[in-house]
XYZ file of C-alpha atoms in Angstrom:
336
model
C -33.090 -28.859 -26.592
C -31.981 -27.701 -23.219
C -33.642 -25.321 -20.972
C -33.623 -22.204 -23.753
C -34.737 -22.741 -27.302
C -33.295 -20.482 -30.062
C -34.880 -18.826 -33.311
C -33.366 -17.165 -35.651
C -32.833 -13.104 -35.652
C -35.993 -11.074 -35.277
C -37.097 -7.466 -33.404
C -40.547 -7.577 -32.526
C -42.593 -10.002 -30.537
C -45.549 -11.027 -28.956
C -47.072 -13.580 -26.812
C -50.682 -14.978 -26.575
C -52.495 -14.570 -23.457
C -51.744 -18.367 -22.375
C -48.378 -17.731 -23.505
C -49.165 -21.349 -25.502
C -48.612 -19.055 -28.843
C -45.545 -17.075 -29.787
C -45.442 -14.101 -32.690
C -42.209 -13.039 -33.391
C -40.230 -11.299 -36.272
C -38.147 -14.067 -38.614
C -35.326 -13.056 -41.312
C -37.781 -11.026 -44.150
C -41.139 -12.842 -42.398
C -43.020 -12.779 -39.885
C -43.149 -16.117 -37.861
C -46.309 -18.015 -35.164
C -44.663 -20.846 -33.104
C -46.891 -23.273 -30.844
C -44.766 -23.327 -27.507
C -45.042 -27.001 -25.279
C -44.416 -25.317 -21.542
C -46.195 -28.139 -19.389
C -44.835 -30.782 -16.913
C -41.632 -28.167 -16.572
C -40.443 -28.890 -19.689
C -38.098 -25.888 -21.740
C -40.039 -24.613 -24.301
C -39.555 -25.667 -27.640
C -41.074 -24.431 -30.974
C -43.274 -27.059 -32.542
C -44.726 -25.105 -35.750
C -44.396 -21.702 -37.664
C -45.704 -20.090 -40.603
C -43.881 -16.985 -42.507
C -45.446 -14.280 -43.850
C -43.824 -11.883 -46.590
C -44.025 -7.892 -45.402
C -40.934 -5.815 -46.263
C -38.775 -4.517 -43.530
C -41.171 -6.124 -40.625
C -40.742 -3.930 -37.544
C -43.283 -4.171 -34.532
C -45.866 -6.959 -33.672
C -48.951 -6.503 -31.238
C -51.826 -8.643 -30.600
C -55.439 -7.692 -30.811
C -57.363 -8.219 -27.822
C -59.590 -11.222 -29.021
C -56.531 -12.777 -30.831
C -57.937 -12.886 -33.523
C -55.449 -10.543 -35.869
C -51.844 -9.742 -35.563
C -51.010 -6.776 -36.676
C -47.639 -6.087 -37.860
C -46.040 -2.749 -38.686
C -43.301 -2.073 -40.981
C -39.916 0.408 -40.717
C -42.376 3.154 -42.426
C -45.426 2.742 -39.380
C -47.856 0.900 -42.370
C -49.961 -1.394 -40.503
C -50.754 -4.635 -41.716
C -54.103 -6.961 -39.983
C -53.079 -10.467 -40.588
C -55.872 -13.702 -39.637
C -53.816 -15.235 -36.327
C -55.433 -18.391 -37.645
C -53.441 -18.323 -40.554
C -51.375 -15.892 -41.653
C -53.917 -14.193 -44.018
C -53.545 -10.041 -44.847
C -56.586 -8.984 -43.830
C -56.130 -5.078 -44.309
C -53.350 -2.773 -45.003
C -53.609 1.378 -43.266
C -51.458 4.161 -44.754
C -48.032 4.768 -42.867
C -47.723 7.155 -40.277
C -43.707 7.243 -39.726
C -41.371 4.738 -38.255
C -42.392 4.182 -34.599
C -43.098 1.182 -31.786
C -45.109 -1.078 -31.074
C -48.716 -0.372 -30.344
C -51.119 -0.684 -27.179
C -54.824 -2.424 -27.057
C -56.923 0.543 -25.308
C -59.936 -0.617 -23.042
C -62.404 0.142 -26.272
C -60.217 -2.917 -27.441
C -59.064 -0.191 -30.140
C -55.120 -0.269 -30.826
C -53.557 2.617 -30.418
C -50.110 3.461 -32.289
C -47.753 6.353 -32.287
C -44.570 7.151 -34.764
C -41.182 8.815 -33.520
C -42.338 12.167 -35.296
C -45.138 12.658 -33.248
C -47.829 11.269 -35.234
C -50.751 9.309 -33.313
C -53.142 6.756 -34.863
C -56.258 5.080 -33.271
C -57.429 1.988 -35.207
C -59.862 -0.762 -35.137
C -58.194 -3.971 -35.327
C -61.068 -5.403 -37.639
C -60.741 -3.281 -40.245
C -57.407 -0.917 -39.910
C -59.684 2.034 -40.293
C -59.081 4.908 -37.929
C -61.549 5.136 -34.807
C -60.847 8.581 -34.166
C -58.113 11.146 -35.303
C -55.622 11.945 -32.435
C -54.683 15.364 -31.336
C -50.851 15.474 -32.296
C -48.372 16.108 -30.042
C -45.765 18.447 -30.564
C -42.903 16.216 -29.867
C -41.343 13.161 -30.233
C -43.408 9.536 -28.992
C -41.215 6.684 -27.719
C -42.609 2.783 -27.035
C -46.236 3.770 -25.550
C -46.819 1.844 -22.011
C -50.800 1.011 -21.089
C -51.433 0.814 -17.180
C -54.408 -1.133 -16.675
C -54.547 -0.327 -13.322
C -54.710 3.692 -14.075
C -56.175 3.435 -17.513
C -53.921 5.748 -19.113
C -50.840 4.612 -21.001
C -46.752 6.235 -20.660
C -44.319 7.385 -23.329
C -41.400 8.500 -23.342
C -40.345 11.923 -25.314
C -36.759 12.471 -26.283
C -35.013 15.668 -27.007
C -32.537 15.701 -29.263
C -28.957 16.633 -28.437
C -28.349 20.359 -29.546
C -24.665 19.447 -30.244
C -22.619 16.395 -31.430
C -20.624 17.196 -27.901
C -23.922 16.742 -25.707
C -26.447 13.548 -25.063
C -30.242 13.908 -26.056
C -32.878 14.338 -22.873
C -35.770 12.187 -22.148
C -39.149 13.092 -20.029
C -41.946 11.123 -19.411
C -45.330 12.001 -20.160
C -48.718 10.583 -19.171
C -51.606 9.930 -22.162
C -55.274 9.920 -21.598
C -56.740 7.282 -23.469
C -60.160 8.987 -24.050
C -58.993 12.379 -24.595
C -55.287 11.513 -26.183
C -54.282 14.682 -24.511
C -50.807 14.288 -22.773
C -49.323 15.497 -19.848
C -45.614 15.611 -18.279
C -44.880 13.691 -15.226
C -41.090 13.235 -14.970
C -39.060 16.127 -16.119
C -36.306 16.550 -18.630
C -33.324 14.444 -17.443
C -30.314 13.217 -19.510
C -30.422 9.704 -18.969
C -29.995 6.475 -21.190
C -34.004 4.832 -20.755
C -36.690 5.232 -18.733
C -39.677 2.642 -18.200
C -42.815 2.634 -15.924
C -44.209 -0.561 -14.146
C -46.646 -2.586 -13.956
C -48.845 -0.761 -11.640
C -48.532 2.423 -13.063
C -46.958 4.040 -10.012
C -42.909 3.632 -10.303
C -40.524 4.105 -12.943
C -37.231 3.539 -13.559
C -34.606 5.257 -14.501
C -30.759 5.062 -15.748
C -28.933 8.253 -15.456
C -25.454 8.770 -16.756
C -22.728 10.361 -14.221
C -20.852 12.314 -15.098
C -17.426 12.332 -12.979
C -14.557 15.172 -13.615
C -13.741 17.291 -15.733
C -14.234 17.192 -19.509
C -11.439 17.772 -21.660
C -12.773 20.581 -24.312
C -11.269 17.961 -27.218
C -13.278 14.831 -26.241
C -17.303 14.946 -26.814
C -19.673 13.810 -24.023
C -20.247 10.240 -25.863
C -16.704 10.112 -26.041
C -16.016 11.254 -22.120
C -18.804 8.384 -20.868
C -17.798 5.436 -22.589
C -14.093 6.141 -21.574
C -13.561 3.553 -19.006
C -12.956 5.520 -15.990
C -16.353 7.504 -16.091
C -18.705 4.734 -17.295
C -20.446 5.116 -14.258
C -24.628 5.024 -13.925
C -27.221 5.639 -11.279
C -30.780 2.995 -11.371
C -33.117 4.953 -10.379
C -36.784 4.233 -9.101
C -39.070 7.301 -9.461
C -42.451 7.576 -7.484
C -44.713 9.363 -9.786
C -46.941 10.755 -7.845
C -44.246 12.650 -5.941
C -41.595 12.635 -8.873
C -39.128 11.819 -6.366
C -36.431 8.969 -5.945
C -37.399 6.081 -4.093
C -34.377 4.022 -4.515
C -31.502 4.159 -6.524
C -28.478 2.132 -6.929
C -24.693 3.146 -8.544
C -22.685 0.705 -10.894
C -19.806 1.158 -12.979
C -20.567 -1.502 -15.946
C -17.803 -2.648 -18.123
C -20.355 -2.032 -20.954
C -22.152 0.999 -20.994
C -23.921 0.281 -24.459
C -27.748 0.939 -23.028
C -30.400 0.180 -25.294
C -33.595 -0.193 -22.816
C -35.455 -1.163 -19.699
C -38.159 -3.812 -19.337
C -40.411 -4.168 -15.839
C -41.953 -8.311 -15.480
C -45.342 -8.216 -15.494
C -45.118 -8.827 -11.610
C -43.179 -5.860 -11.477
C -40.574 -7.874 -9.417
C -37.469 -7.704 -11.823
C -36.419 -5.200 -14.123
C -34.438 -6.303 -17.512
C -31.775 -4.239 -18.702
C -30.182 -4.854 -21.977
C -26.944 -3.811 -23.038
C -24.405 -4.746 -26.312
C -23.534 -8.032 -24.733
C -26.676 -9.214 -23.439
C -29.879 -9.312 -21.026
C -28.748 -8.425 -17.314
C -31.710 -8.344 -14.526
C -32.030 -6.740 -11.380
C -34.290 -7.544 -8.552
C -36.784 -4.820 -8.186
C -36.567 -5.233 -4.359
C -32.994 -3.972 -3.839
C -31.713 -3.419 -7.400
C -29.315 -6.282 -6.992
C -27.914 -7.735 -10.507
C -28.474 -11.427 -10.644
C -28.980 -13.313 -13.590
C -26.984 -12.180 -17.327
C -28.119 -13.615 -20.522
C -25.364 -13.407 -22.996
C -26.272 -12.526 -26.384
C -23.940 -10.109 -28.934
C -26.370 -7.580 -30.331
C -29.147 -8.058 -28.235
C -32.256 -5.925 -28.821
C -34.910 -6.490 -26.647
C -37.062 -8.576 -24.206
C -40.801 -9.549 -24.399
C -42.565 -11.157 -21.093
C -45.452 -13.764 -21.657
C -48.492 -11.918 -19.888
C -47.959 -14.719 -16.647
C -44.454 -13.248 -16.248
C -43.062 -17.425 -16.949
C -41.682 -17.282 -20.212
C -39.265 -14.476 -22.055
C -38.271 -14.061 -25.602
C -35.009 -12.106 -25.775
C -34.387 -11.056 -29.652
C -31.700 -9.718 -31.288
C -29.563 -8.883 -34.831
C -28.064 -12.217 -34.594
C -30.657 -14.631 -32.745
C -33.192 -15.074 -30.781
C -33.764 -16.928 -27.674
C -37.336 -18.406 -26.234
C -36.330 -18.903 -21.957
C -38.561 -19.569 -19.091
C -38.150 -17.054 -15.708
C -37.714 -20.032 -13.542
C -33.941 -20.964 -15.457
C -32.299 -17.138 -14.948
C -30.571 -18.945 -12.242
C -28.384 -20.833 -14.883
C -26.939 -17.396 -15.922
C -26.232 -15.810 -12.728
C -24.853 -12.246 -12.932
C -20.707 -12.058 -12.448
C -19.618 -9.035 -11.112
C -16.304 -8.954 -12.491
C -17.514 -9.696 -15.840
C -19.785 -7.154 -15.809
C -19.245 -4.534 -13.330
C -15.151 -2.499 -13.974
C -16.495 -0.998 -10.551
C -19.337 -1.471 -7.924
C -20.256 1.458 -5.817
């Protein structure tokens, strides 16, 4: 099998705790594979089960393992027995939205694009408590153990077809649910906080020259010249830059950022793959090739990676990024 083992297309995913048990979206199911990691062997999926749920979107684990709960396109949740695959309970649907985070109560908290929140217990589906709701949009939630509060990102949408929507980040109190604004409102392509709660980073589009009044703003970045991008790490309790680094990528199709759980290298995934930066000094070295990627999940040990997207889907342990190293001029028109 190789060092990387493949699966077919999927979004969502999620490991087990001992990252010996993989949950990930299939084609129209939802899949569990039993992953063999020991002696240094590549993983390799040994067993999986499919469940039919229309239009299967997000996947997160409750905190005793014992139910999966998987939310469609429309934010309906739906408690299935980890054991076996069982529906346990269906909720109403709040909106299409991410994936949802286990709160210290061991309550799971959810949020849709729209604004909507929803607190649930994992037993039952039924609602714990009903969330204030936020006036704004909610993008992929973020719990910091560490802080006990959880992250989002809210997005503004672009007030022209010419201009590029703004995103802030805002801090969530997990007993309250009352939010606050931490980073400002910045035009950039993703931002993600780490592990600990205290950093975040940040890409920012450049903007270099002139614009010529015929050509929108989408139109003026991806034009090869101006491609150009700024990583950024933010220290939140100062909102100030840290550390930053320029590229000019050859492909500036950004989708999202992903932090390890060691907080030692940050993921960034793009239309041709899974690049990764050392957190130290922002250096690219390791790129995972894969047309249409989507996204990256981390086992909770920071060894193992599953890196979906519309085509496949690829199971890959930390240790073997060295047999993808990062080529500059594949990847980079221009390195600043």
């Amino acid at each position: 099998m190789g060092k990387s083992s493949n699966a077919k297309a999927g979004f969502g995913a999620v490991f087990a705790k001992d990252a010996e048990l993989l949950y990930y979206n299939g084609q129209r199911s939802v899949r569990k594979a039993r992953l063999i990691t020991r002696f240094g062997r590549a993983p390799r999926v040994v067993e999986d089960w499919a469940v039919p749920i229309t239009h299967s979107s997000t996947l997160t684990l409750s905190a005793d393992e014992n139910v999966l709960i998987v939310t469609d396109t429309a934010g309906g949740h739906y408690g299935l027995l980890a054991e076996t695959g069982e529906i346990l309970w269906r909720s109403v649907a709040i909106g299409e939205g991410d994936a949802g985070i286990v709160l210290p109560d061991e309550s799971l908290l959810f949020a849709s694009w729209d604004g909507a929140l929803q607190r649930i217990d994992p037993k039952d589906g039924k609602a714990v408590v009903k969330p204030p709701r936020p006036d704004h949009q909610i993008r992929e939630l973020q719990f910091a153990p560490a802080l006990a509060c959880a992250f989002y990102r809210r997005v503004l949408p672009a007030d022209s077809e010419r201009s590029r929507p703004g995103q802030s980040l805002w801090r969530l109190d997990v007993d309250t649910l009352e939010s606050t604004e931490i980073l400002p409102l910045s035009v950039c392509n993703d931002i993600a906080v780490d592990p600990s709660g205290k950093f975040a980073v940040m890409l920012d589009d450049l903007v270099f020259g002139a614009r010529p009044p015929s050509m929108s703003l989408l139109e003026y970045h991806l034009s090869e010249k101006n491609m150009r991008f700024d990583v950024c790490i933010h220290d939140l309790a100062t909102q100030k830059v840290v550390q930053s680094r320029r590229f000019h990528f050859s492909d500036p199709s950004f989708k999202r950022l992903r932090w390890s759980p060691d907080g030692r290298i940050i993921c960034f995934v793009n239309g041709k793959g899974f690049g990764f930066l050392r957190r130290g000094d922002l250096e690219p070295f390791a790129f995972v090739p894969a047309p249409f990627s989507s996204d990256v999940t981390f086992s909770a040990d920071g060894m193992l990676m599953f890196l979906t997207g519309w085509q496949t889907s690829t199971l890959l342990r930390v240790m073997d990024l060295v047999d993808y190293p990062f080529l500059a001029a594949q990847h980079l028109a221009q390195a600043q």
